[in-house]
Coordinates of C-alpha atoms in Angstrom, one line a residue:
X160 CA -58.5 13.4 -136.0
X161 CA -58.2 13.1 -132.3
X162 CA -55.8 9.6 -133.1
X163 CA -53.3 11.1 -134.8
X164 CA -52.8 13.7 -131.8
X165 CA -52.5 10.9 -129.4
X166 CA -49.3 10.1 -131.5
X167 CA -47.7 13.3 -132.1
X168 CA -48.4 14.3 -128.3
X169 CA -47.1 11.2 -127.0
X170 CA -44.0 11.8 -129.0
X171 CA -43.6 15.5 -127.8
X172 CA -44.2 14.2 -124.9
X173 CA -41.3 12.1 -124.2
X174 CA -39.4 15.2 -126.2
X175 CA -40.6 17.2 -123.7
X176 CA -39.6 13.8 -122.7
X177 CA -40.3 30.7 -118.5
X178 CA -39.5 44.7 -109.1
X179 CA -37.7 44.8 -106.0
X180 CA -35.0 46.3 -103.5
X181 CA -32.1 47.5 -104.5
X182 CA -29.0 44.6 -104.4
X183 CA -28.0 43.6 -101.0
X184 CA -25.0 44.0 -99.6
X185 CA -22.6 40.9 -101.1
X186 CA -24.4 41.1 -104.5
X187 CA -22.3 41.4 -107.9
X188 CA -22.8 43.6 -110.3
X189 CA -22.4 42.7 -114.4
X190 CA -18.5 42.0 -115.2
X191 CA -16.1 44.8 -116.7
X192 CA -15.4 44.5 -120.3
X193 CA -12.0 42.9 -118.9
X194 CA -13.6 40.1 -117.5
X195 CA -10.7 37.9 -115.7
X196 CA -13.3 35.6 -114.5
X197 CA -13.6 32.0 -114.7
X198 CA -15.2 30.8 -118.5
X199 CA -18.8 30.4 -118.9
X200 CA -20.2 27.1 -120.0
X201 CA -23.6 26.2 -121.6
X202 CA -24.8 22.8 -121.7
X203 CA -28.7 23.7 -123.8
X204 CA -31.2 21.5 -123.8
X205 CA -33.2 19.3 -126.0
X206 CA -33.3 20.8 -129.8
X207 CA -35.8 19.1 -132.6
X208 CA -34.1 21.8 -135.1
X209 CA -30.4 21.3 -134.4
X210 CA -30.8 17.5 -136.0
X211 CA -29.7 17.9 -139.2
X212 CA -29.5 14.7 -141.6
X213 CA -26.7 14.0 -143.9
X214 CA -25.2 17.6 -143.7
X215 CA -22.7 19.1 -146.2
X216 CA -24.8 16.6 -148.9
X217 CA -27.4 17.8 -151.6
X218 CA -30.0 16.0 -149.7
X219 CA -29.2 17.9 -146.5
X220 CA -32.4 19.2 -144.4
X221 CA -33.7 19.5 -141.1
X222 CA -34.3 16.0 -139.2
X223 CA -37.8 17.0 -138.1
X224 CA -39.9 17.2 -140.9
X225 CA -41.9 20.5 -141.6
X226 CA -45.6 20.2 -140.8
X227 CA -47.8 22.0 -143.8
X228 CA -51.5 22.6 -143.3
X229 CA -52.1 21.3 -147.2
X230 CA -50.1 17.9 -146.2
X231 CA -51.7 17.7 -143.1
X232 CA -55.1 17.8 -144.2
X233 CA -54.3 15.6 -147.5
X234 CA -53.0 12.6 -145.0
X235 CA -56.2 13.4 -143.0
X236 CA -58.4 12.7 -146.0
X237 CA -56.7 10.0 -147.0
X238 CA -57.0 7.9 -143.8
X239 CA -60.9 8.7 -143.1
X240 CA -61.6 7.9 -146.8
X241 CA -59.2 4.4 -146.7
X242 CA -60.8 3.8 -143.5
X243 CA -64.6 4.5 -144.5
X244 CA -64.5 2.6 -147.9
X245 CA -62.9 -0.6 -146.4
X246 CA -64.7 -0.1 -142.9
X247 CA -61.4 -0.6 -140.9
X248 CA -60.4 1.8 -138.5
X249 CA -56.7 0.6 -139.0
X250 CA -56.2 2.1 -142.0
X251 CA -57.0 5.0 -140.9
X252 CA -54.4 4.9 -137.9
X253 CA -51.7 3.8 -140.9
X254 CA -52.2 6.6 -142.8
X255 CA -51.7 9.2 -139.7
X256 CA -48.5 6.4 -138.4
X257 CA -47.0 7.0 -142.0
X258 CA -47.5 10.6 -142.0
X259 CA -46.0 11.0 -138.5
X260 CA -43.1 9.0 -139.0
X261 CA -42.5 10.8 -141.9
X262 CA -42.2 14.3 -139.8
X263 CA -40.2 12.6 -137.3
X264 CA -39.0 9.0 -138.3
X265 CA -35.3 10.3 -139.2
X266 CA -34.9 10.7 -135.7
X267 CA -34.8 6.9 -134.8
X268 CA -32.2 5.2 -132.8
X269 CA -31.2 1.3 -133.7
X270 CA -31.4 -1.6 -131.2
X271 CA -28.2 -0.2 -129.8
X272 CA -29.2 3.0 -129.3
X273 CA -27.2 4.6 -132.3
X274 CA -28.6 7.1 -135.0
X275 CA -30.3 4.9 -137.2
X276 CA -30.2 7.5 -140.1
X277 CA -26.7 9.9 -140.7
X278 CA -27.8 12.4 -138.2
X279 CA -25.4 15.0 -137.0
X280 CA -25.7 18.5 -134.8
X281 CA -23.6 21.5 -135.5
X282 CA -21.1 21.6 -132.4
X283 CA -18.5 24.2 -131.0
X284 CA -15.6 22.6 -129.3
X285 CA -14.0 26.1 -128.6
X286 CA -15.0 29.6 -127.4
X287 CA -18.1 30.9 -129.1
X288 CA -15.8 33.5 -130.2
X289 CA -14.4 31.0 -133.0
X290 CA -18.2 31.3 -134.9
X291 CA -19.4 34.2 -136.5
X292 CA -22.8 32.3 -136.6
X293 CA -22.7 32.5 -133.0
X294 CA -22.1 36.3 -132.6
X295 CA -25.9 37.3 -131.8
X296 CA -27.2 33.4 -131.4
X297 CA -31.1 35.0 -130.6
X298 CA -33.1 36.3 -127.5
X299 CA -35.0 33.4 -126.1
X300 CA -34.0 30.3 -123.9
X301 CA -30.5 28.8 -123.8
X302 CA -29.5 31.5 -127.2
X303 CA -30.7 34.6 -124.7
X304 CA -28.1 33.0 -122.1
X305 CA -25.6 32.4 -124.9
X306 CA -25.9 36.4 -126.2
X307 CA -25.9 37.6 -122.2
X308 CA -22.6 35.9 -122.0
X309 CA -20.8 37.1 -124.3
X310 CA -21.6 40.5 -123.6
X311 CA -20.7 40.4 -120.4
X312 CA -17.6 38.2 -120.3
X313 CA -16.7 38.2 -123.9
X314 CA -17.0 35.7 -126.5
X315 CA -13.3 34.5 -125.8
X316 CA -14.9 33.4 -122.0
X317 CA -17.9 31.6 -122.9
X318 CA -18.4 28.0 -124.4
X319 CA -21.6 26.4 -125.8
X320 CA -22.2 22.3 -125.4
X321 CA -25.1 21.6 -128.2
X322 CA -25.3 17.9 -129.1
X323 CA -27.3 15.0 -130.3
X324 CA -29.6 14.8 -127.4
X325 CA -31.1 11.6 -128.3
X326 CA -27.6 9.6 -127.6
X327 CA -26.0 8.2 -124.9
X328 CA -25.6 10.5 -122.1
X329 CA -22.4 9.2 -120.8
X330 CA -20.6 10.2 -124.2
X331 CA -22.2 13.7 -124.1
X332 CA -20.0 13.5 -120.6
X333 CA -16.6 13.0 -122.3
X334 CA -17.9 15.8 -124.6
X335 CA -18.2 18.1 -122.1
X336 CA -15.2 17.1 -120.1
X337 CA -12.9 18.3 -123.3
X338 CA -14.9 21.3 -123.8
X339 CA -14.5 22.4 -119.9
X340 CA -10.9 21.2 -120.6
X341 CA -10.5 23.5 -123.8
X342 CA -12.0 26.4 -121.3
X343 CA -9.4 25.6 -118.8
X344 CA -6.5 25.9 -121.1
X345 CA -7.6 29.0 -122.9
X346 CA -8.0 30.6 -119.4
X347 CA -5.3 29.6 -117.8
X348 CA -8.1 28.5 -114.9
X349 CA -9.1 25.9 -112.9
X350 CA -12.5 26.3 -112.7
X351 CA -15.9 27.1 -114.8
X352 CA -19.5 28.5 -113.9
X353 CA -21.7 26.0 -115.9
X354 CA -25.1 26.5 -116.6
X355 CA -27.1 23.4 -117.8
X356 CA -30.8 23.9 -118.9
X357 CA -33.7 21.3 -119.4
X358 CA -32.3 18.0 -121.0
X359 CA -28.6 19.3 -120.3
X360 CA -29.1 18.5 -116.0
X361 CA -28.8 14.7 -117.5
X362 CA -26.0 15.2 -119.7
X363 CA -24.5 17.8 -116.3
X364 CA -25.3 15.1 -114.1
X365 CA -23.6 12.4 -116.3
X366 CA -20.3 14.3 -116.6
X367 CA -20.3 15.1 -112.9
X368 CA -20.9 10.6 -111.7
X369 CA -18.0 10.2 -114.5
X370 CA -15.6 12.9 -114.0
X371 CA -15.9 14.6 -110.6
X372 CA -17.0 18.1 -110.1
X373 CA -12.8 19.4 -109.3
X374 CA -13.7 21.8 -112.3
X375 CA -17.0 23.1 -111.8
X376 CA -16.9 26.4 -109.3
X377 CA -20.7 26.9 -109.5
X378 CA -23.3 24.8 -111.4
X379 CA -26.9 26.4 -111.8
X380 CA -29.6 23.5 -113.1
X381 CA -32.2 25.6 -114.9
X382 CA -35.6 23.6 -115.7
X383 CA -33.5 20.5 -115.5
X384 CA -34.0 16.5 -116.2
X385 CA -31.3 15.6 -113.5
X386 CA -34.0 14.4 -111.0
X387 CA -35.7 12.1 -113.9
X388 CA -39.5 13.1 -115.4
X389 CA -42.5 11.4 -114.6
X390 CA -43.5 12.1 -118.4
X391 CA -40.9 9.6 -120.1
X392 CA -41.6 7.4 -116.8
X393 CA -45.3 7.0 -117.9
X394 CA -45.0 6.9 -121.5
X395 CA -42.8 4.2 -121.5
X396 CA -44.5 2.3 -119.3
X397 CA -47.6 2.4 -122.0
X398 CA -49.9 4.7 -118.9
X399 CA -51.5 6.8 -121.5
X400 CA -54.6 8.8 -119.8
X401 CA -56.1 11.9 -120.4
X402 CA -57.8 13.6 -117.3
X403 CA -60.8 15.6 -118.2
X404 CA -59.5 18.8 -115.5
X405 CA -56.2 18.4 -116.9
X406 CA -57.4 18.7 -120.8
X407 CA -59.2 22.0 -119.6
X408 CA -56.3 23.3 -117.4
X409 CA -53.7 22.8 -120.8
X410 CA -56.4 23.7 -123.5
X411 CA -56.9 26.8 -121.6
X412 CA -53.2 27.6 -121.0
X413 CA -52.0 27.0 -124.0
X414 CA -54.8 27.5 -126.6
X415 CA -56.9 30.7 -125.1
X416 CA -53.7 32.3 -124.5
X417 CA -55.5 34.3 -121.3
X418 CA -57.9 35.5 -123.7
X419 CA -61.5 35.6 -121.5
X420 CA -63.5 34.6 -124.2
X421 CA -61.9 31.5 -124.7
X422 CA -61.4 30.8 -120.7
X423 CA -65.3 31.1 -120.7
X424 CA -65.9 28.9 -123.3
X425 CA -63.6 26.2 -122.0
X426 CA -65.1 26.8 -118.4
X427 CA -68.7 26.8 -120.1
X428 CA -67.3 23.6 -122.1
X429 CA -66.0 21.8 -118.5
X430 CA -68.8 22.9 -116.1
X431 CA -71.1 20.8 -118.6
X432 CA -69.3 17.9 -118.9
X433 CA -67.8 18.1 -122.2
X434 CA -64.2 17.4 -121.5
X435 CA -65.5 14.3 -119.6
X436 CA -67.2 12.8 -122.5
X437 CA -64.1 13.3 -124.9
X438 CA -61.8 12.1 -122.1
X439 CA -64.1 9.4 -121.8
X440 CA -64.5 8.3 -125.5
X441 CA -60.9 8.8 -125.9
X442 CA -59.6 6.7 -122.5
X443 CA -62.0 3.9 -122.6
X444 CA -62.5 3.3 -127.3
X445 CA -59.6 5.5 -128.4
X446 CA -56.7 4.9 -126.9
X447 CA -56.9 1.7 -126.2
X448 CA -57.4 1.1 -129.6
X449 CA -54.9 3.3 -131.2
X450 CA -52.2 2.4 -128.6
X451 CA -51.2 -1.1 -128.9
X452 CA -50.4 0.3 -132.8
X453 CA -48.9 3.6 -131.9
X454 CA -46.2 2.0 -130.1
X455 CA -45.3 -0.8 -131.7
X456 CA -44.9 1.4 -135.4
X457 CA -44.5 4.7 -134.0
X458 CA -43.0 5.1 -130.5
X459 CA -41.2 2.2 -130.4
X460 CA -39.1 2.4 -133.4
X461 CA -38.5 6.2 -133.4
X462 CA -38.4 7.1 -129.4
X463 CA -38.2 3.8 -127.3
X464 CA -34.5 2.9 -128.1
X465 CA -33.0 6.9 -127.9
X466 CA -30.8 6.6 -124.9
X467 CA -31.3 9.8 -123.6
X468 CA -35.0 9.0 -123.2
X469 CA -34.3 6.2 -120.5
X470 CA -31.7 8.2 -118.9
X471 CA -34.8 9.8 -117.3
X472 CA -37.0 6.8 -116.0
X473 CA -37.8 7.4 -112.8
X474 CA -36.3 4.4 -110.4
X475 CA -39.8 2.8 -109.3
X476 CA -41.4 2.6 -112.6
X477 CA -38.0 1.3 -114.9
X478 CA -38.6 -2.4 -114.5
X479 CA -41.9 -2.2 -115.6
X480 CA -41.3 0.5 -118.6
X481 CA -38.5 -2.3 -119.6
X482 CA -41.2 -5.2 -119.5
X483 CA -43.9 -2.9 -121.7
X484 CA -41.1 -1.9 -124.2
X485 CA -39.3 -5.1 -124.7
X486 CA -41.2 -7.9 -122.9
X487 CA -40.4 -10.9 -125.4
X488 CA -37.6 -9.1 -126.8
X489 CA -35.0 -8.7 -124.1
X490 CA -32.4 -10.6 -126.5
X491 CA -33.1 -8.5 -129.2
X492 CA -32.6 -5.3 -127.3
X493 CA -30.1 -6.9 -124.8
X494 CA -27.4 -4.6 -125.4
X495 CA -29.4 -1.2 -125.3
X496 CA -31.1 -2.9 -122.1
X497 CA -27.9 -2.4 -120.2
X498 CA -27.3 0.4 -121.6
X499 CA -30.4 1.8 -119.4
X500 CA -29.4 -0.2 -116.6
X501 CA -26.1 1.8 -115.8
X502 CA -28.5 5.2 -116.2
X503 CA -30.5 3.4 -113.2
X504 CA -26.9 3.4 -111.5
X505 CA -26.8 6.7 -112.3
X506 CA -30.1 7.5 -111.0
X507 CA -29.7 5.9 -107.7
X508 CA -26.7 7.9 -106.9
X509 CA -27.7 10.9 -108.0
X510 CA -27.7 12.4 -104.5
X511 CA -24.4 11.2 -103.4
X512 CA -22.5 13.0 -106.3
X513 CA -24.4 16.0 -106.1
X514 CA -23.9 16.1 -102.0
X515 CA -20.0 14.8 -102.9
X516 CA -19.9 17.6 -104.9
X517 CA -21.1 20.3 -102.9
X518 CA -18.8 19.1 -100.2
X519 CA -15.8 19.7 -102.3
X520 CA -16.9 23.5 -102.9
X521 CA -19.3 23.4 -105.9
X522 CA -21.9 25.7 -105.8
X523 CA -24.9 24.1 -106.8
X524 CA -28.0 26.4 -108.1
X525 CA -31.7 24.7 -108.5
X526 CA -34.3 26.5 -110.6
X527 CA -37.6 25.8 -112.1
X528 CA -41.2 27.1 -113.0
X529 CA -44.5 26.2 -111.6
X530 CA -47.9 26.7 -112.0
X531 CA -48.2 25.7 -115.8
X532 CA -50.1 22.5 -117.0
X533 CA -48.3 19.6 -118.5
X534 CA -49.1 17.9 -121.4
X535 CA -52.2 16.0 -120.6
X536 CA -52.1 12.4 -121.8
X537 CA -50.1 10.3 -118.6
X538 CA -51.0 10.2 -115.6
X539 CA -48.4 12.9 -114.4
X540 CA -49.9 15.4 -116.8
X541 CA -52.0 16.6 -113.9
X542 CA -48.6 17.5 -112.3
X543 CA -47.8 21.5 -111.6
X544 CA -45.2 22.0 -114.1
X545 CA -43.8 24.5 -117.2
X546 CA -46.1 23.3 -119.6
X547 CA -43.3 20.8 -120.8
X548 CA -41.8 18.9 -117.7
X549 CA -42.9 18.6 -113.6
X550 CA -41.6 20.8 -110.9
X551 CA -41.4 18.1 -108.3
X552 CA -38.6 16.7 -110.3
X553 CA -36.9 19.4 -111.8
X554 CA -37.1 21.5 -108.2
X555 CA -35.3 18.3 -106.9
X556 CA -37.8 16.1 -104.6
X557 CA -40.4 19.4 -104.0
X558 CA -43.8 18.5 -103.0
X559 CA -46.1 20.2 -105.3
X560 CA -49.9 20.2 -105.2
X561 CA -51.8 19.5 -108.0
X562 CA -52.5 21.6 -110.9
X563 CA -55.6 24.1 -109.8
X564 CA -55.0 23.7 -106.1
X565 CA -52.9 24.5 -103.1
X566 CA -51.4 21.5 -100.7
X567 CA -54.2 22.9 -98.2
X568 CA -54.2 25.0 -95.3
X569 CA -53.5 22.0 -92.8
X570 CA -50.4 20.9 -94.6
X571 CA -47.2 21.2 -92.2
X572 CA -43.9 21.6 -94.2
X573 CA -40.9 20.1 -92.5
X574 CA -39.2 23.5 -92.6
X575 CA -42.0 26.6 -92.5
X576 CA -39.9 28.7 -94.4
X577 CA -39.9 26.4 -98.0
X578 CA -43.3 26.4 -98.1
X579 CA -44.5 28.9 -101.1
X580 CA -46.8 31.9 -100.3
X581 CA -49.1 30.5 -102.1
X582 CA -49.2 27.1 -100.4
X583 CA -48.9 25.1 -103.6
X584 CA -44.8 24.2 -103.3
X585 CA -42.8 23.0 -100.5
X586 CA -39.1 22.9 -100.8
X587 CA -38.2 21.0 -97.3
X588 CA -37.3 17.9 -98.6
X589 CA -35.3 19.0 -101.7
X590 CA -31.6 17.8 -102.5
X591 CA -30.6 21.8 -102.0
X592 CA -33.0 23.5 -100.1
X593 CA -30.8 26.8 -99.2
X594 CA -29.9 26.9 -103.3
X595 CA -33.6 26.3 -104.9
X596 CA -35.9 29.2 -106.2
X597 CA -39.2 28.5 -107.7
X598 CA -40.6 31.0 -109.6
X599 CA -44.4 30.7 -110.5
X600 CA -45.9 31.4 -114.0
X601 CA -42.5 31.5 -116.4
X602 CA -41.8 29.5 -118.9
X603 CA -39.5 26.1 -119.5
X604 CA -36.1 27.3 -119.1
X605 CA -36.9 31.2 -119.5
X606 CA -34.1 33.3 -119.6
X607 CA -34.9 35.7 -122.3
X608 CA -32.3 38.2 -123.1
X609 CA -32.7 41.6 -121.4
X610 CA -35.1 40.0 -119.4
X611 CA -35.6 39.8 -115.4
X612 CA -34.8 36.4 -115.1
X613 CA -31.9 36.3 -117.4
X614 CA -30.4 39.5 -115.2
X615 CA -31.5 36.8 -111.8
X616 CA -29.3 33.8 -113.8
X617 CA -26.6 35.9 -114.0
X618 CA -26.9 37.1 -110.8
X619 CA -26.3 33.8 -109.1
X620 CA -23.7 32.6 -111.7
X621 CA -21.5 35.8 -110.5
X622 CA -22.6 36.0 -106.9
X623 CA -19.3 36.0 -104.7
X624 CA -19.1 33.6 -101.9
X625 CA -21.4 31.1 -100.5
X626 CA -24.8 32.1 -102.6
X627 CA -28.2 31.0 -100.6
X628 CA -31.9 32.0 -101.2
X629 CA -31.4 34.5 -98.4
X630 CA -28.5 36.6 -100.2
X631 CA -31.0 39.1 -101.8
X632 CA -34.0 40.6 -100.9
X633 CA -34.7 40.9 -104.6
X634 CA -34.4 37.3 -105.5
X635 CA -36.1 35.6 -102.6
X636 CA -36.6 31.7 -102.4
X637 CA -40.1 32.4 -104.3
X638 CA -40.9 34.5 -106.7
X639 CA -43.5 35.7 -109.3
X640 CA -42.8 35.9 -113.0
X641 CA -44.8 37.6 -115.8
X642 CA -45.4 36.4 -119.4
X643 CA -42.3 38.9 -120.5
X644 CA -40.4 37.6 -117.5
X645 CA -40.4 40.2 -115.1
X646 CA -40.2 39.1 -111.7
X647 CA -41.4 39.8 -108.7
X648 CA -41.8 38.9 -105.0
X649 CA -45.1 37.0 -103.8

């Protein structure tokens, strides 16, 4: 049972390759009704359940198959009776392959990095306020920012990028250019506050290298790819380990819930060893079993040619992910190949446009989650994360202890004042240190409606003037944030 998890989490995984003092003098409150304002764009992030396959057809569904216990369990049965009756442990891993694929394979990208299958997302090129689907989107994530918005600018001032995330990130760019145009012209401004969340920093960071930042007034990147992921890194590179403190940390977190019962069982289970004889079974007779035939029928084909994916590769592990993913088949791929090579442009300069931009007067917001486990099968999945990517990356080049522990009471930060109360995050070296909060304990992207941390978002979107981590005493540099999202100060 545990091999078909190693290929359902690996593929999640690259998917995946949330009280104080009154407001201080300089703070904003919400927008009057006749909000004259600049527009409000939303660039979401990635979406399994916005890929829908051959719409406006009979045969129209959802791209990502729907997972039912009974099916489940029949393909289970299936592959350990097809493996014990012809005593080959492949058949078994078919069986679960097939099954998979057939939850996810409609997803696949060609050689080029197209939509192998006809795969298309429902897409808003004008205001919001041009959708009656769109007039109370939902509460959580990147729809509780979309329903916020409208409220307090009006539908007529707010715009909503949602895309094919798996595609090419330079075209989701020209996308997003003629929707901040469209913006423009229905305004009559020059500018836009954009908010980009999770895989949108790529897409944010793409349109900004290709088009300039004249437009943008403020940007805020909330539990954003633009710094790259150690998760796609390491997946792609084939570095598929599971740590045994890192299976307890993200069993614990996301299976027990908090409950006490099931944190003593899991710590009952870890003190004795447990987790290091199933990490140990699967790391040294599982994996590298299963993993040769994952890839090459699973990842591969459905994950390892989506552009979006490589957009992420972090700069010192490419060459090698390139060699593990198409070693022997560089002219086969050759096109897609350079394809990742301008996102390694793209990566390397990273820093200049951003700076470039801030220079010209864009506002640029950094924030992310911390103190969640990630999902335990690379080696990063013992980073401190949001249970779905790192905070060293998405924080911008933070230092960041380890899961479970602190960077230790001898460690000297550059700057004093970035380093977390709770020793475990240090912000001197980040790309915008005066403009980077990390809040410890909320989830990936957050930003519930009504919320705390929806009310913060919106706070620095309409702050007025040069915004820092010093312009409120209720939104400090560092903050803490409960399961319902209420913050609070360390």
């Amino acid at each position: 049972m545990k091999k078909k998890i190693l290929a359902a989490i690996l593929a999640f995984a690259l998917a995946f390759t949330c009280y104080a003092p009154a407001f201080a003098e300089g703070e904003t409150a919400a927008p009057a009704a006749d909000y004259d304002g600049v527009p409000f764009v939303l660039v979401r992030g990635m979406e399994f359940g916005g890929l829908i396959y051959k719409q406006g057809t009979d045969e129209e569904r959802n791209c990502l198959g729907e997972i039912k216990a009974g099916e489940l369990i029949k393909a289970l049965s299936k592959g350990i009776a097809s493996g014990v009756f012809h005593r080959d442990f492949d058949r078994f891993t078919d069986v679960i392959i097939d099954y998979v694929e057939g939850i996810m394979g409609l997803m696949a990208c060609d050689e080029k990095g197209n939509s192998k299958y006809d795969v298309t997302v429902p897409n808003y090129p004008l205001s919001i306020a041009n959708y009656p689907e769109l007039e109370n989107p939902g509460d959580e994530n990147e729809l509780g920012i979309l329903k916020a918005a409208s409220e307090r600018y009006g539908a007529e001032n707010v715009y909503y990028y949602r895309y094919d995330w798996r595609l090419d990130p330079f075209a989701h760019a020209d996308a997003i250019n003629n929707l901040i145009n469209q913006a423009l012209e229905d305004s009559g401004k020059s500018k836009v506050n954009l908010v980009c969340c999770s895989m949108g920093g790529i897409e944010t960071l793409s349109y900004i290298y290709k088009y300039g930042a004249e437009k943008l007034n403020r940007v805020m990147f909330m539990s954003s790819t633009f710094y790259g992921t150690h998760v796609t890194t390491d997946v792609l590179r084939g570095m598929v380990e599971i740590d045994p403190f890192n299976l307890y940390t993200f069993a614990y977190q996301n299976v027990g819930g908090g409950n006490r019962a099931v944190k003593f069982l899991f710590d009952v289970l870890y003190k004795t060893k447990v987790f290091d004889g199933v990490c140990r079974l699967a790391n040294e007779a599982l994996i590298p079993k299963l993993k040769d035939k994952v890839y090459a029928d699973f990842l591969k084909p459905v994950f390892g040619t989506m552009p979006s994916v490589w957009a992420l590769v972090l700069e010192d592990g490419y060459d090698e992910a390139i060699e593990y993913m198409f070693g022997g088949e560089e002219e086969k791929y050759a096109d897609f190949i350079a394809l990742t090579e301008e996102y390694q442009v793209l990566a390397s300069k990273k820093e200049e446009v951003l700076k470039e931009a801030e220079a010209g007067g864009v506002s640029i917001c950094v924030v992310s989650s911390y103190n969640s486990a990630c999902i335990p099968v690379y080696p990063g999945g013992g980073c401190n994360g949001d249970a779905v990517l790192e905070a060293d990356r998405m924080l911008g080049g933070a230092v960041v202890a380890k899961l479970g522990s602190t960077l230790g009471d001898d460690y000297a930060a550059a700057d004093p004042a970035r380093l977390s109360p709770d020793k475990v995050v240090d912000l001197s070296p980040v790309i915008f240190p005066e403009t980077t909060w990390a809040i410890s304990g909320s989830p990936h992207v957050a930003c519930s409606y009504g919320s705390d941390y929806n009310e913060f978002l919106f706070w620095a979107v309409d702050f007025d003037g040069d915004i820092s981590v010093n312009s409120s005493e209720k939104y400090p540099q560092f903050m803490l944030s409960s399961k319902n999202q209420e913050l609070r100060i360390p």
